[in-house]
Amino acid sequence: IVKVPLVIDGRDIWNEEKTADGHDPSKPREILYRYCKADEEEAQEALEAAVQAARRWKAKPLQERLEIIAAIAQGLRDRR
């Protein structure tokens, strides 16, 4: 079973006591992955990290943002 951590501000967080199973809808008895759930404190931390990331993104020059998005798009095309 693949373990999917909670990721907050680039940090992987794993707590065996706060997990749930992910299932294939066509095979509901088959567990595909186990993921870590956030508690209220972690959810707040994730929100704060997202606000800070949005501020950093907004501060980047438009050309730099366009280059980043173009590189991501190319990477997605390459993985098809």
Short mmCIF file of N, CA and C in Angstrom, two decimals:
data_model
loop_
_atom_site.label_atom_id
_atom_site.label_comp_id
_atom_site.label_asym_id
_atom_site.label_seq_id
_atom_site.Cartn_x
_atom_site.Cartn_y
_atom_site.Cartn_z
N ILE A 1 0.85 -1.19 0.00
CA ILE A 1 0.00 0.00 0.00
C ILE A 1 0.89 1.24 0.00
N VAL A 2 0.60 2.16 -0.90
CA VAL A 2 1.35 3.40 -1.00
C VAL A 2 0.94 4.33 0.14
N LYS A 3 1.93 4.91 0.81
CA LYS A 3 1.65 5.88 1.86
C LYS A 3 1.74 7.29 1.27
N VAL A 4 0.70 8.08 1.47
CA VAL A 4 0.65 9.45 0.97
C VAL A 4 0.67 10.38 2.18
N PRO A 5 1.79 11.09 2.39
CA PRO A 5 1.89 11.95 3.56
C PRO A 5 1.09 13.23 3.40
N LEU A 6 0.84 13.86 4.50
CA LEU A 6 0.32 15.22 4.51
C LEU A 6 1.52 16.11 4.19
N VAL A 7 1.36 17.08 3.31
CA VAL A 7 2.47 17.96 2.94
C VAL A 7 2.07 19.39 3.27
N ILE A 8 2.85 20.01 4.15
CA ILE A 8 2.60 21.40 4.54
C ILE A 8 3.90 22.17 4.35
N ASP A 9 3.86 23.17 3.51
CA ASP A 9 5.01 24.04 3.26
C ASP A 9 6.25 23.23 2.86
N GLY A 10 6.02 22.20 2.05
CA GLY A 10 7.12 21.39 1.55
C GLY A 10 7.59 20.29 2.50
N ARG A 11 6.98 20.18 3.68
CA ARG A 11 7.38 19.16 4.65
C ARG A 11 6.40 17.99 4.60
N ASP A 12 6.93 16.78 4.54
CA ASP A 12 6.09 15.58 4.62
C ASP A 12 5.80 15.28 6.08
N ILE A 13 4.53 15.02 6.37
CA ILE A 13 4.11 14.71 7.73
C ILE A 13 3.38 13.37 7.69
N TRP A 14 3.80 12.47 8.57
CA TRP A 14 3.14 11.16 8.64
C TRP A 14 2.87 10.81 10.10
N ASN A 15 1.63 10.49 10.39
CA ASN A 15 1.24 10.08 11.74
C ASN A 15 0.31 8.88 11.58
N GLU A 16 0.76 7.70 11.97
CA GLU A 16 -0.02 6.47 11.82
C GLU A 16 -1.39 6.56 12.47
N GLU A 17 -1.52 7.41 13.48
CA GLU A 17 -2.78 7.52 14.22
C GLU A 17 -3.82 8.38 13.50
N LYS A 18 -3.41 9.07 12.43
CA LYS A 18 -4.33 9.95 11.71
C LYS A 18 -4.32 9.60 10.22
N THR A 19 -4.69 8.37 9.89
CA THR A 19 -4.68 7.96 8.50
C THR A 19 -6.05 7.47 8.06
N ALA A 20 -6.21 7.41 6.76
CA ALA A 20 -7.42 6.84 6.16
C ALA A 20 -6.98 6.11 4.89
N ASP A 21 -7.83 5.21 4.43
CA ASP A 21 -7.51 4.42 3.25
C ASP A 21 -8.18 5.00 2.02
N GLY A 22 -7.47 4.92 0.90
CA GLY A 22 -8.00 5.33 -0.39
C GLY A 22 -8.32 4.09 -1.21
N HIS A 23 -9.51 4.08 -1.79
CA HIS A 23 -10.00 2.91 -2.52
C HIS A 23 -10.25 3.22 -3.98
N ASP A 24 -10.16 2.19 -4.80
CA ASP A 24 -10.55 2.27 -6.20
C ASP A 24 -12.07 2.18 -6.24
N PRO A 25 -12.78 3.18 -6.78
CA PRO A 25 -14.24 3.14 -6.79
C PRO A 25 -14.80 1.90 -7.48
N SER A 26 -14.08 1.36 -8.45
CA SER A 26 -14.57 0.17 -9.14
C SER A 26 -14.29 -1.11 -8.36
N LYS A 27 -13.42 -1.00 -7.35
CA LYS A 27 -13.10 -2.15 -6.49
C LYS A 27 -13.04 -1.66 -5.05
N PRO A 28 -14.19 -1.33 -4.46
CA PRO A 28 -14.21 -0.67 -3.15
C PRO A 28 -13.53 -1.44 -2.02
N ARG A 29 -13.35 -2.73 -2.17
CA ARG A 29 -12.68 -3.50 -1.11
C ARG A 29 -11.17 -3.46 -1.23
N GLU A 30 -10.67 -2.93 -2.35
CA GLU A 30 -9.22 -2.88 -2.59
C GLU A 30 -8.66 -1.54 -2.12
N ILE A 31 -7.72 -1.60 -1.19
CA ILE A 31 -7.06 -0.39 -0.69
C ILE A 31 -5.88 -0.09 -1.61
N LEU A 32 -5.91 1.10 -2.21
CA LEU A 32 -4.82 1.50 -3.11
C LEU A 32 -3.73 2.28 -2.39
N TYR A 33 -4.15 3.08 -1.41
CA TYR A 33 -3.18 3.92 -0.72
C TYR A 33 -3.71 4.27 0.66
N ARG A 34 -2.82 4.70 1.51
CA ARG A 34 -3.18 5.18 2.85
C ARG A 34 -2.64 6.61 2.95
N TYR A 35 -3.49 7.52 3.38
CA TYR A 35 -3.08 8.92 3.45
C TYR A 35 -3.22 9.46 4.87
N CYS A 36 -2.42 10.46 5.15
CA CYS A 36 -2.41 11.09 6.46
C CYS A 36 -3.37 12.28 6.45
N LYS A 37 -4.20 12.33 7.48
CA LYS A 37 -5.19 13.42 7.58
C LYS A 37 -4.64 14.53 8.48
N ALA A 38 -5.12 15.74 8.22
CA ALA A 38 -4.71 16.90 9.01
C ALA A 38 -5.67 17.11 10.17
N ASP A 39 -5.11 17.53 11.30
CA ASP A 39 -5.97 17.96 12.40
C ASP A 39 -6.17 19.48 12.26
N GLU A 40 -6.89 20.06 13.18
CA GLU A 40 -7.21 21.50 13.07
C GLU A 40 -5.95 22.37 13.06
N GLU A 41 -4.98 22.02 13.88
CA GLU A 41 -3.73 22.80 13.95
C GLU A 41 -2.96 22.71 12.63
N GLU A 42 -2.90 21.52 12.06
CA GLU A 42 -2.20 21.35 10.78
C GLU A 42 -2.94 22.04 9.64
N ALA A 43 -4.27 22.02 9.69
CA ALA A 43 -5.04 22.72 8.66
C ALA A 43 -4.76 24.22 8.72
N GLN A 44 -4.68 24.77 9.93
CA GLN A 44 -4.37 26.19 10.09
C GLN A 44 -2.97 26.50 9.58
N GLU A 45 -2.03 25.62 9.90
CA GLU A 45 -0.65 25.79 9.43
C GLU A 45 -0.60 25.76 7.90
N ALA A 46 -1.37 24.86 7.29
CA ALA A 46 -1.40 24.77 5.83
C ALA A 46 -1.99 26.03 5.21
N LEU A 47 -3.03 26.57 5.83
CA LEU A 47 -3.62 27.82 5.33
C LEU A 47 -2.63 28.97 5.40
N GLU A 48 -1.92 29.07 6.50
CA GLU A 48 -0.92 30.13 6.65
C GLU A 48 0.19 29.97 5.61
N ALA A 49 0.62 28.75 5.38
CA ALA A 49 1.67 28.50 4.38
C ALA A 49 1.17 28.87 2.99
N ALA A 50 -0.10 28.58 2.70
CA ALA A 50 -0.66 28.92 1.39
C ALA A 50 -0.74 30.43 1.19
N VAL A 51 -1.10 31.15 2.23
CA VAL A 51 -1.16 32.62 2.14
C VAL A 51 0.23 33.18 1.86
N GLN A 52 1.24 32.67 2.55
CA GLN A 52 2.61 33.13 2.34
C GLN A 52 3.10 32.79 0.92
N ALA A 53 2.76 31.59 0.47
CA ALA A 53 3.15 31.19 -0.89
C ALA A 53 2.49 32.09 -1.94
N ALA A 54 1.24 32.45 -1.72
CA ALA A 54 0.53 33.33 -2.66
C ALA A 54 1.20 34.71 -2.70
N ARG A 55 1.64 35.17 -1.54
CA ARG A 55 2.34 36.47 -1.51
C ARG A 55 3.66 36.41 -2.27
N ARG A 56 4.39 35.31 -2.08
CA ARG A 56 5.67 35.17 -2.79
C ARG A 56 5.44 35.08 -4.30
N TRP A 57 4.40 34.35 -4.71
CA TRP A 57 4.08 34.20 -6.13
C TRP A 57 3.71 35.56 -6.73
N LYS A 58 2.89 36.30 -6.02
CA LYS A 58 2.45 37.61 -6.51
C LYS A 58 3.62 38.59 -6.65
N ALA A 59 4.62 38.42 -5.82
CA ALA A 59 5.78 39.32 -5.84
C ALA A 59 6.73 39.02 -7.00
N LYS A 60 6.62 37.84 -7.60
CA LYS A 60 7.49 37.50 -8.72
C LYS A 60 7.08 38.31 -9.95
N PRO A 61 8.04 38.70 -10.76
CA PRO A 61 7.71 39.41 -12.00
C PRO A 61 6.87 38.51 -12.91
N LEU A 62 6.01 39.12 -13.70
CA LEU A 62 5.13 38.38 -14.60
C LEU A 62 5.90 37.43 -15.50
N GLN A 63 6.99 37.88 -16.08
CA GLN A 63 7.76 37.03 -16.99
C GLN A 63 8.26 35.77 -16.29
N GLU A 64 8.70 35.91 -15.06
CA GLU A 64 9.18 34.75 -14.30
C GLU A 64 8.03 33.77 -14.03
N ARG A 65 6.86 34.29 -13.68
CA ARG A 65 5.70 33.41 -13.46
C ARG A 65 5.32 32.68 -14.74
N LEU A 66 5.36 33.39 -15.87
CA LEU A 66 5.04 32.76 -17.15
C LEU A 66 6.03 31.64 -17.48
N GLU A 67 7.30 31.87 -17.21
CA GLU A 67 8.31 30.85 -17.47
C GLU A 67 8.10 29.61 -16.60
N ILE A 68 7.75 29.83 -15.36
CA ILE A 68 7.48 28.71 -14.44
C ILE A 68 6.29 27.90 -14.93
N ILE A 69 5.22 28.57 -15.30
CA ILE A 69 4.01 27.88 -15.77
C ILE A 69 4.31 27.14 -17.07
N ALA A 70 5.06 27.75 -17.97
CA ALA A 70 5.41 27.08 -19.23
C ALA A 70 6.25 25.84 -18.97
N ALA A 71 7.17 25.89 -18.01
CA ALA A 71 7.99 24.73 -17.68
C ALA A 71 7.14 23.61 -17.09
N ILE A 72 6.18 23.96 -16.26
CA ILE A 72 5.28 22.95 -15.69
C ILE A 72 4.45 22.31 -16.79
N ALA A 73 3.92 23.13 -17.69
CA ALA A 73 3.12 22.60 -18.81
C ALA A 73 3.94 21.65 -19.66
N GLN A 74 5.19 22.02 -19.94
CA GLN A 74 6.06 21.15 -20.73
C GLN A 74 6.31 19.83 -20.00
N GLY A 75 6.54 19.91 -18.72
CA GLY A 75 6.74 18.70 -17.93
C GLY A 75 5.54 17.77 -17.97
N LEU A 76 4.35 18.35 -17.91
CA LEU A 76 3.12 17.53 -18.01
C LEU A 76 3.01 16.89 -19.39
N ARG A 77 3.31 17.64 -20.43
CA ARG A 77 3.28 17.07 -21.79
C ARG A 77 4.29 15.93 -21.92
N ASP A 78 5.46 16.12 -21.36
CA ASP A 78 6.51 15.10 -21.46
C ASP A 78 6.13 13.80 -20.74
N ARG A 79 5.27 13.89 -19.74
CA ARG A 79 4.90 12.72 -18.96
C ARG A 79 3.72 11.94 -19.54
N ARG A 80 3.14 12.44 -20.61
CA ARG A 80 1.98 11.75 -21.21
C ARG A 80 2.32 10.38 -21.68
#
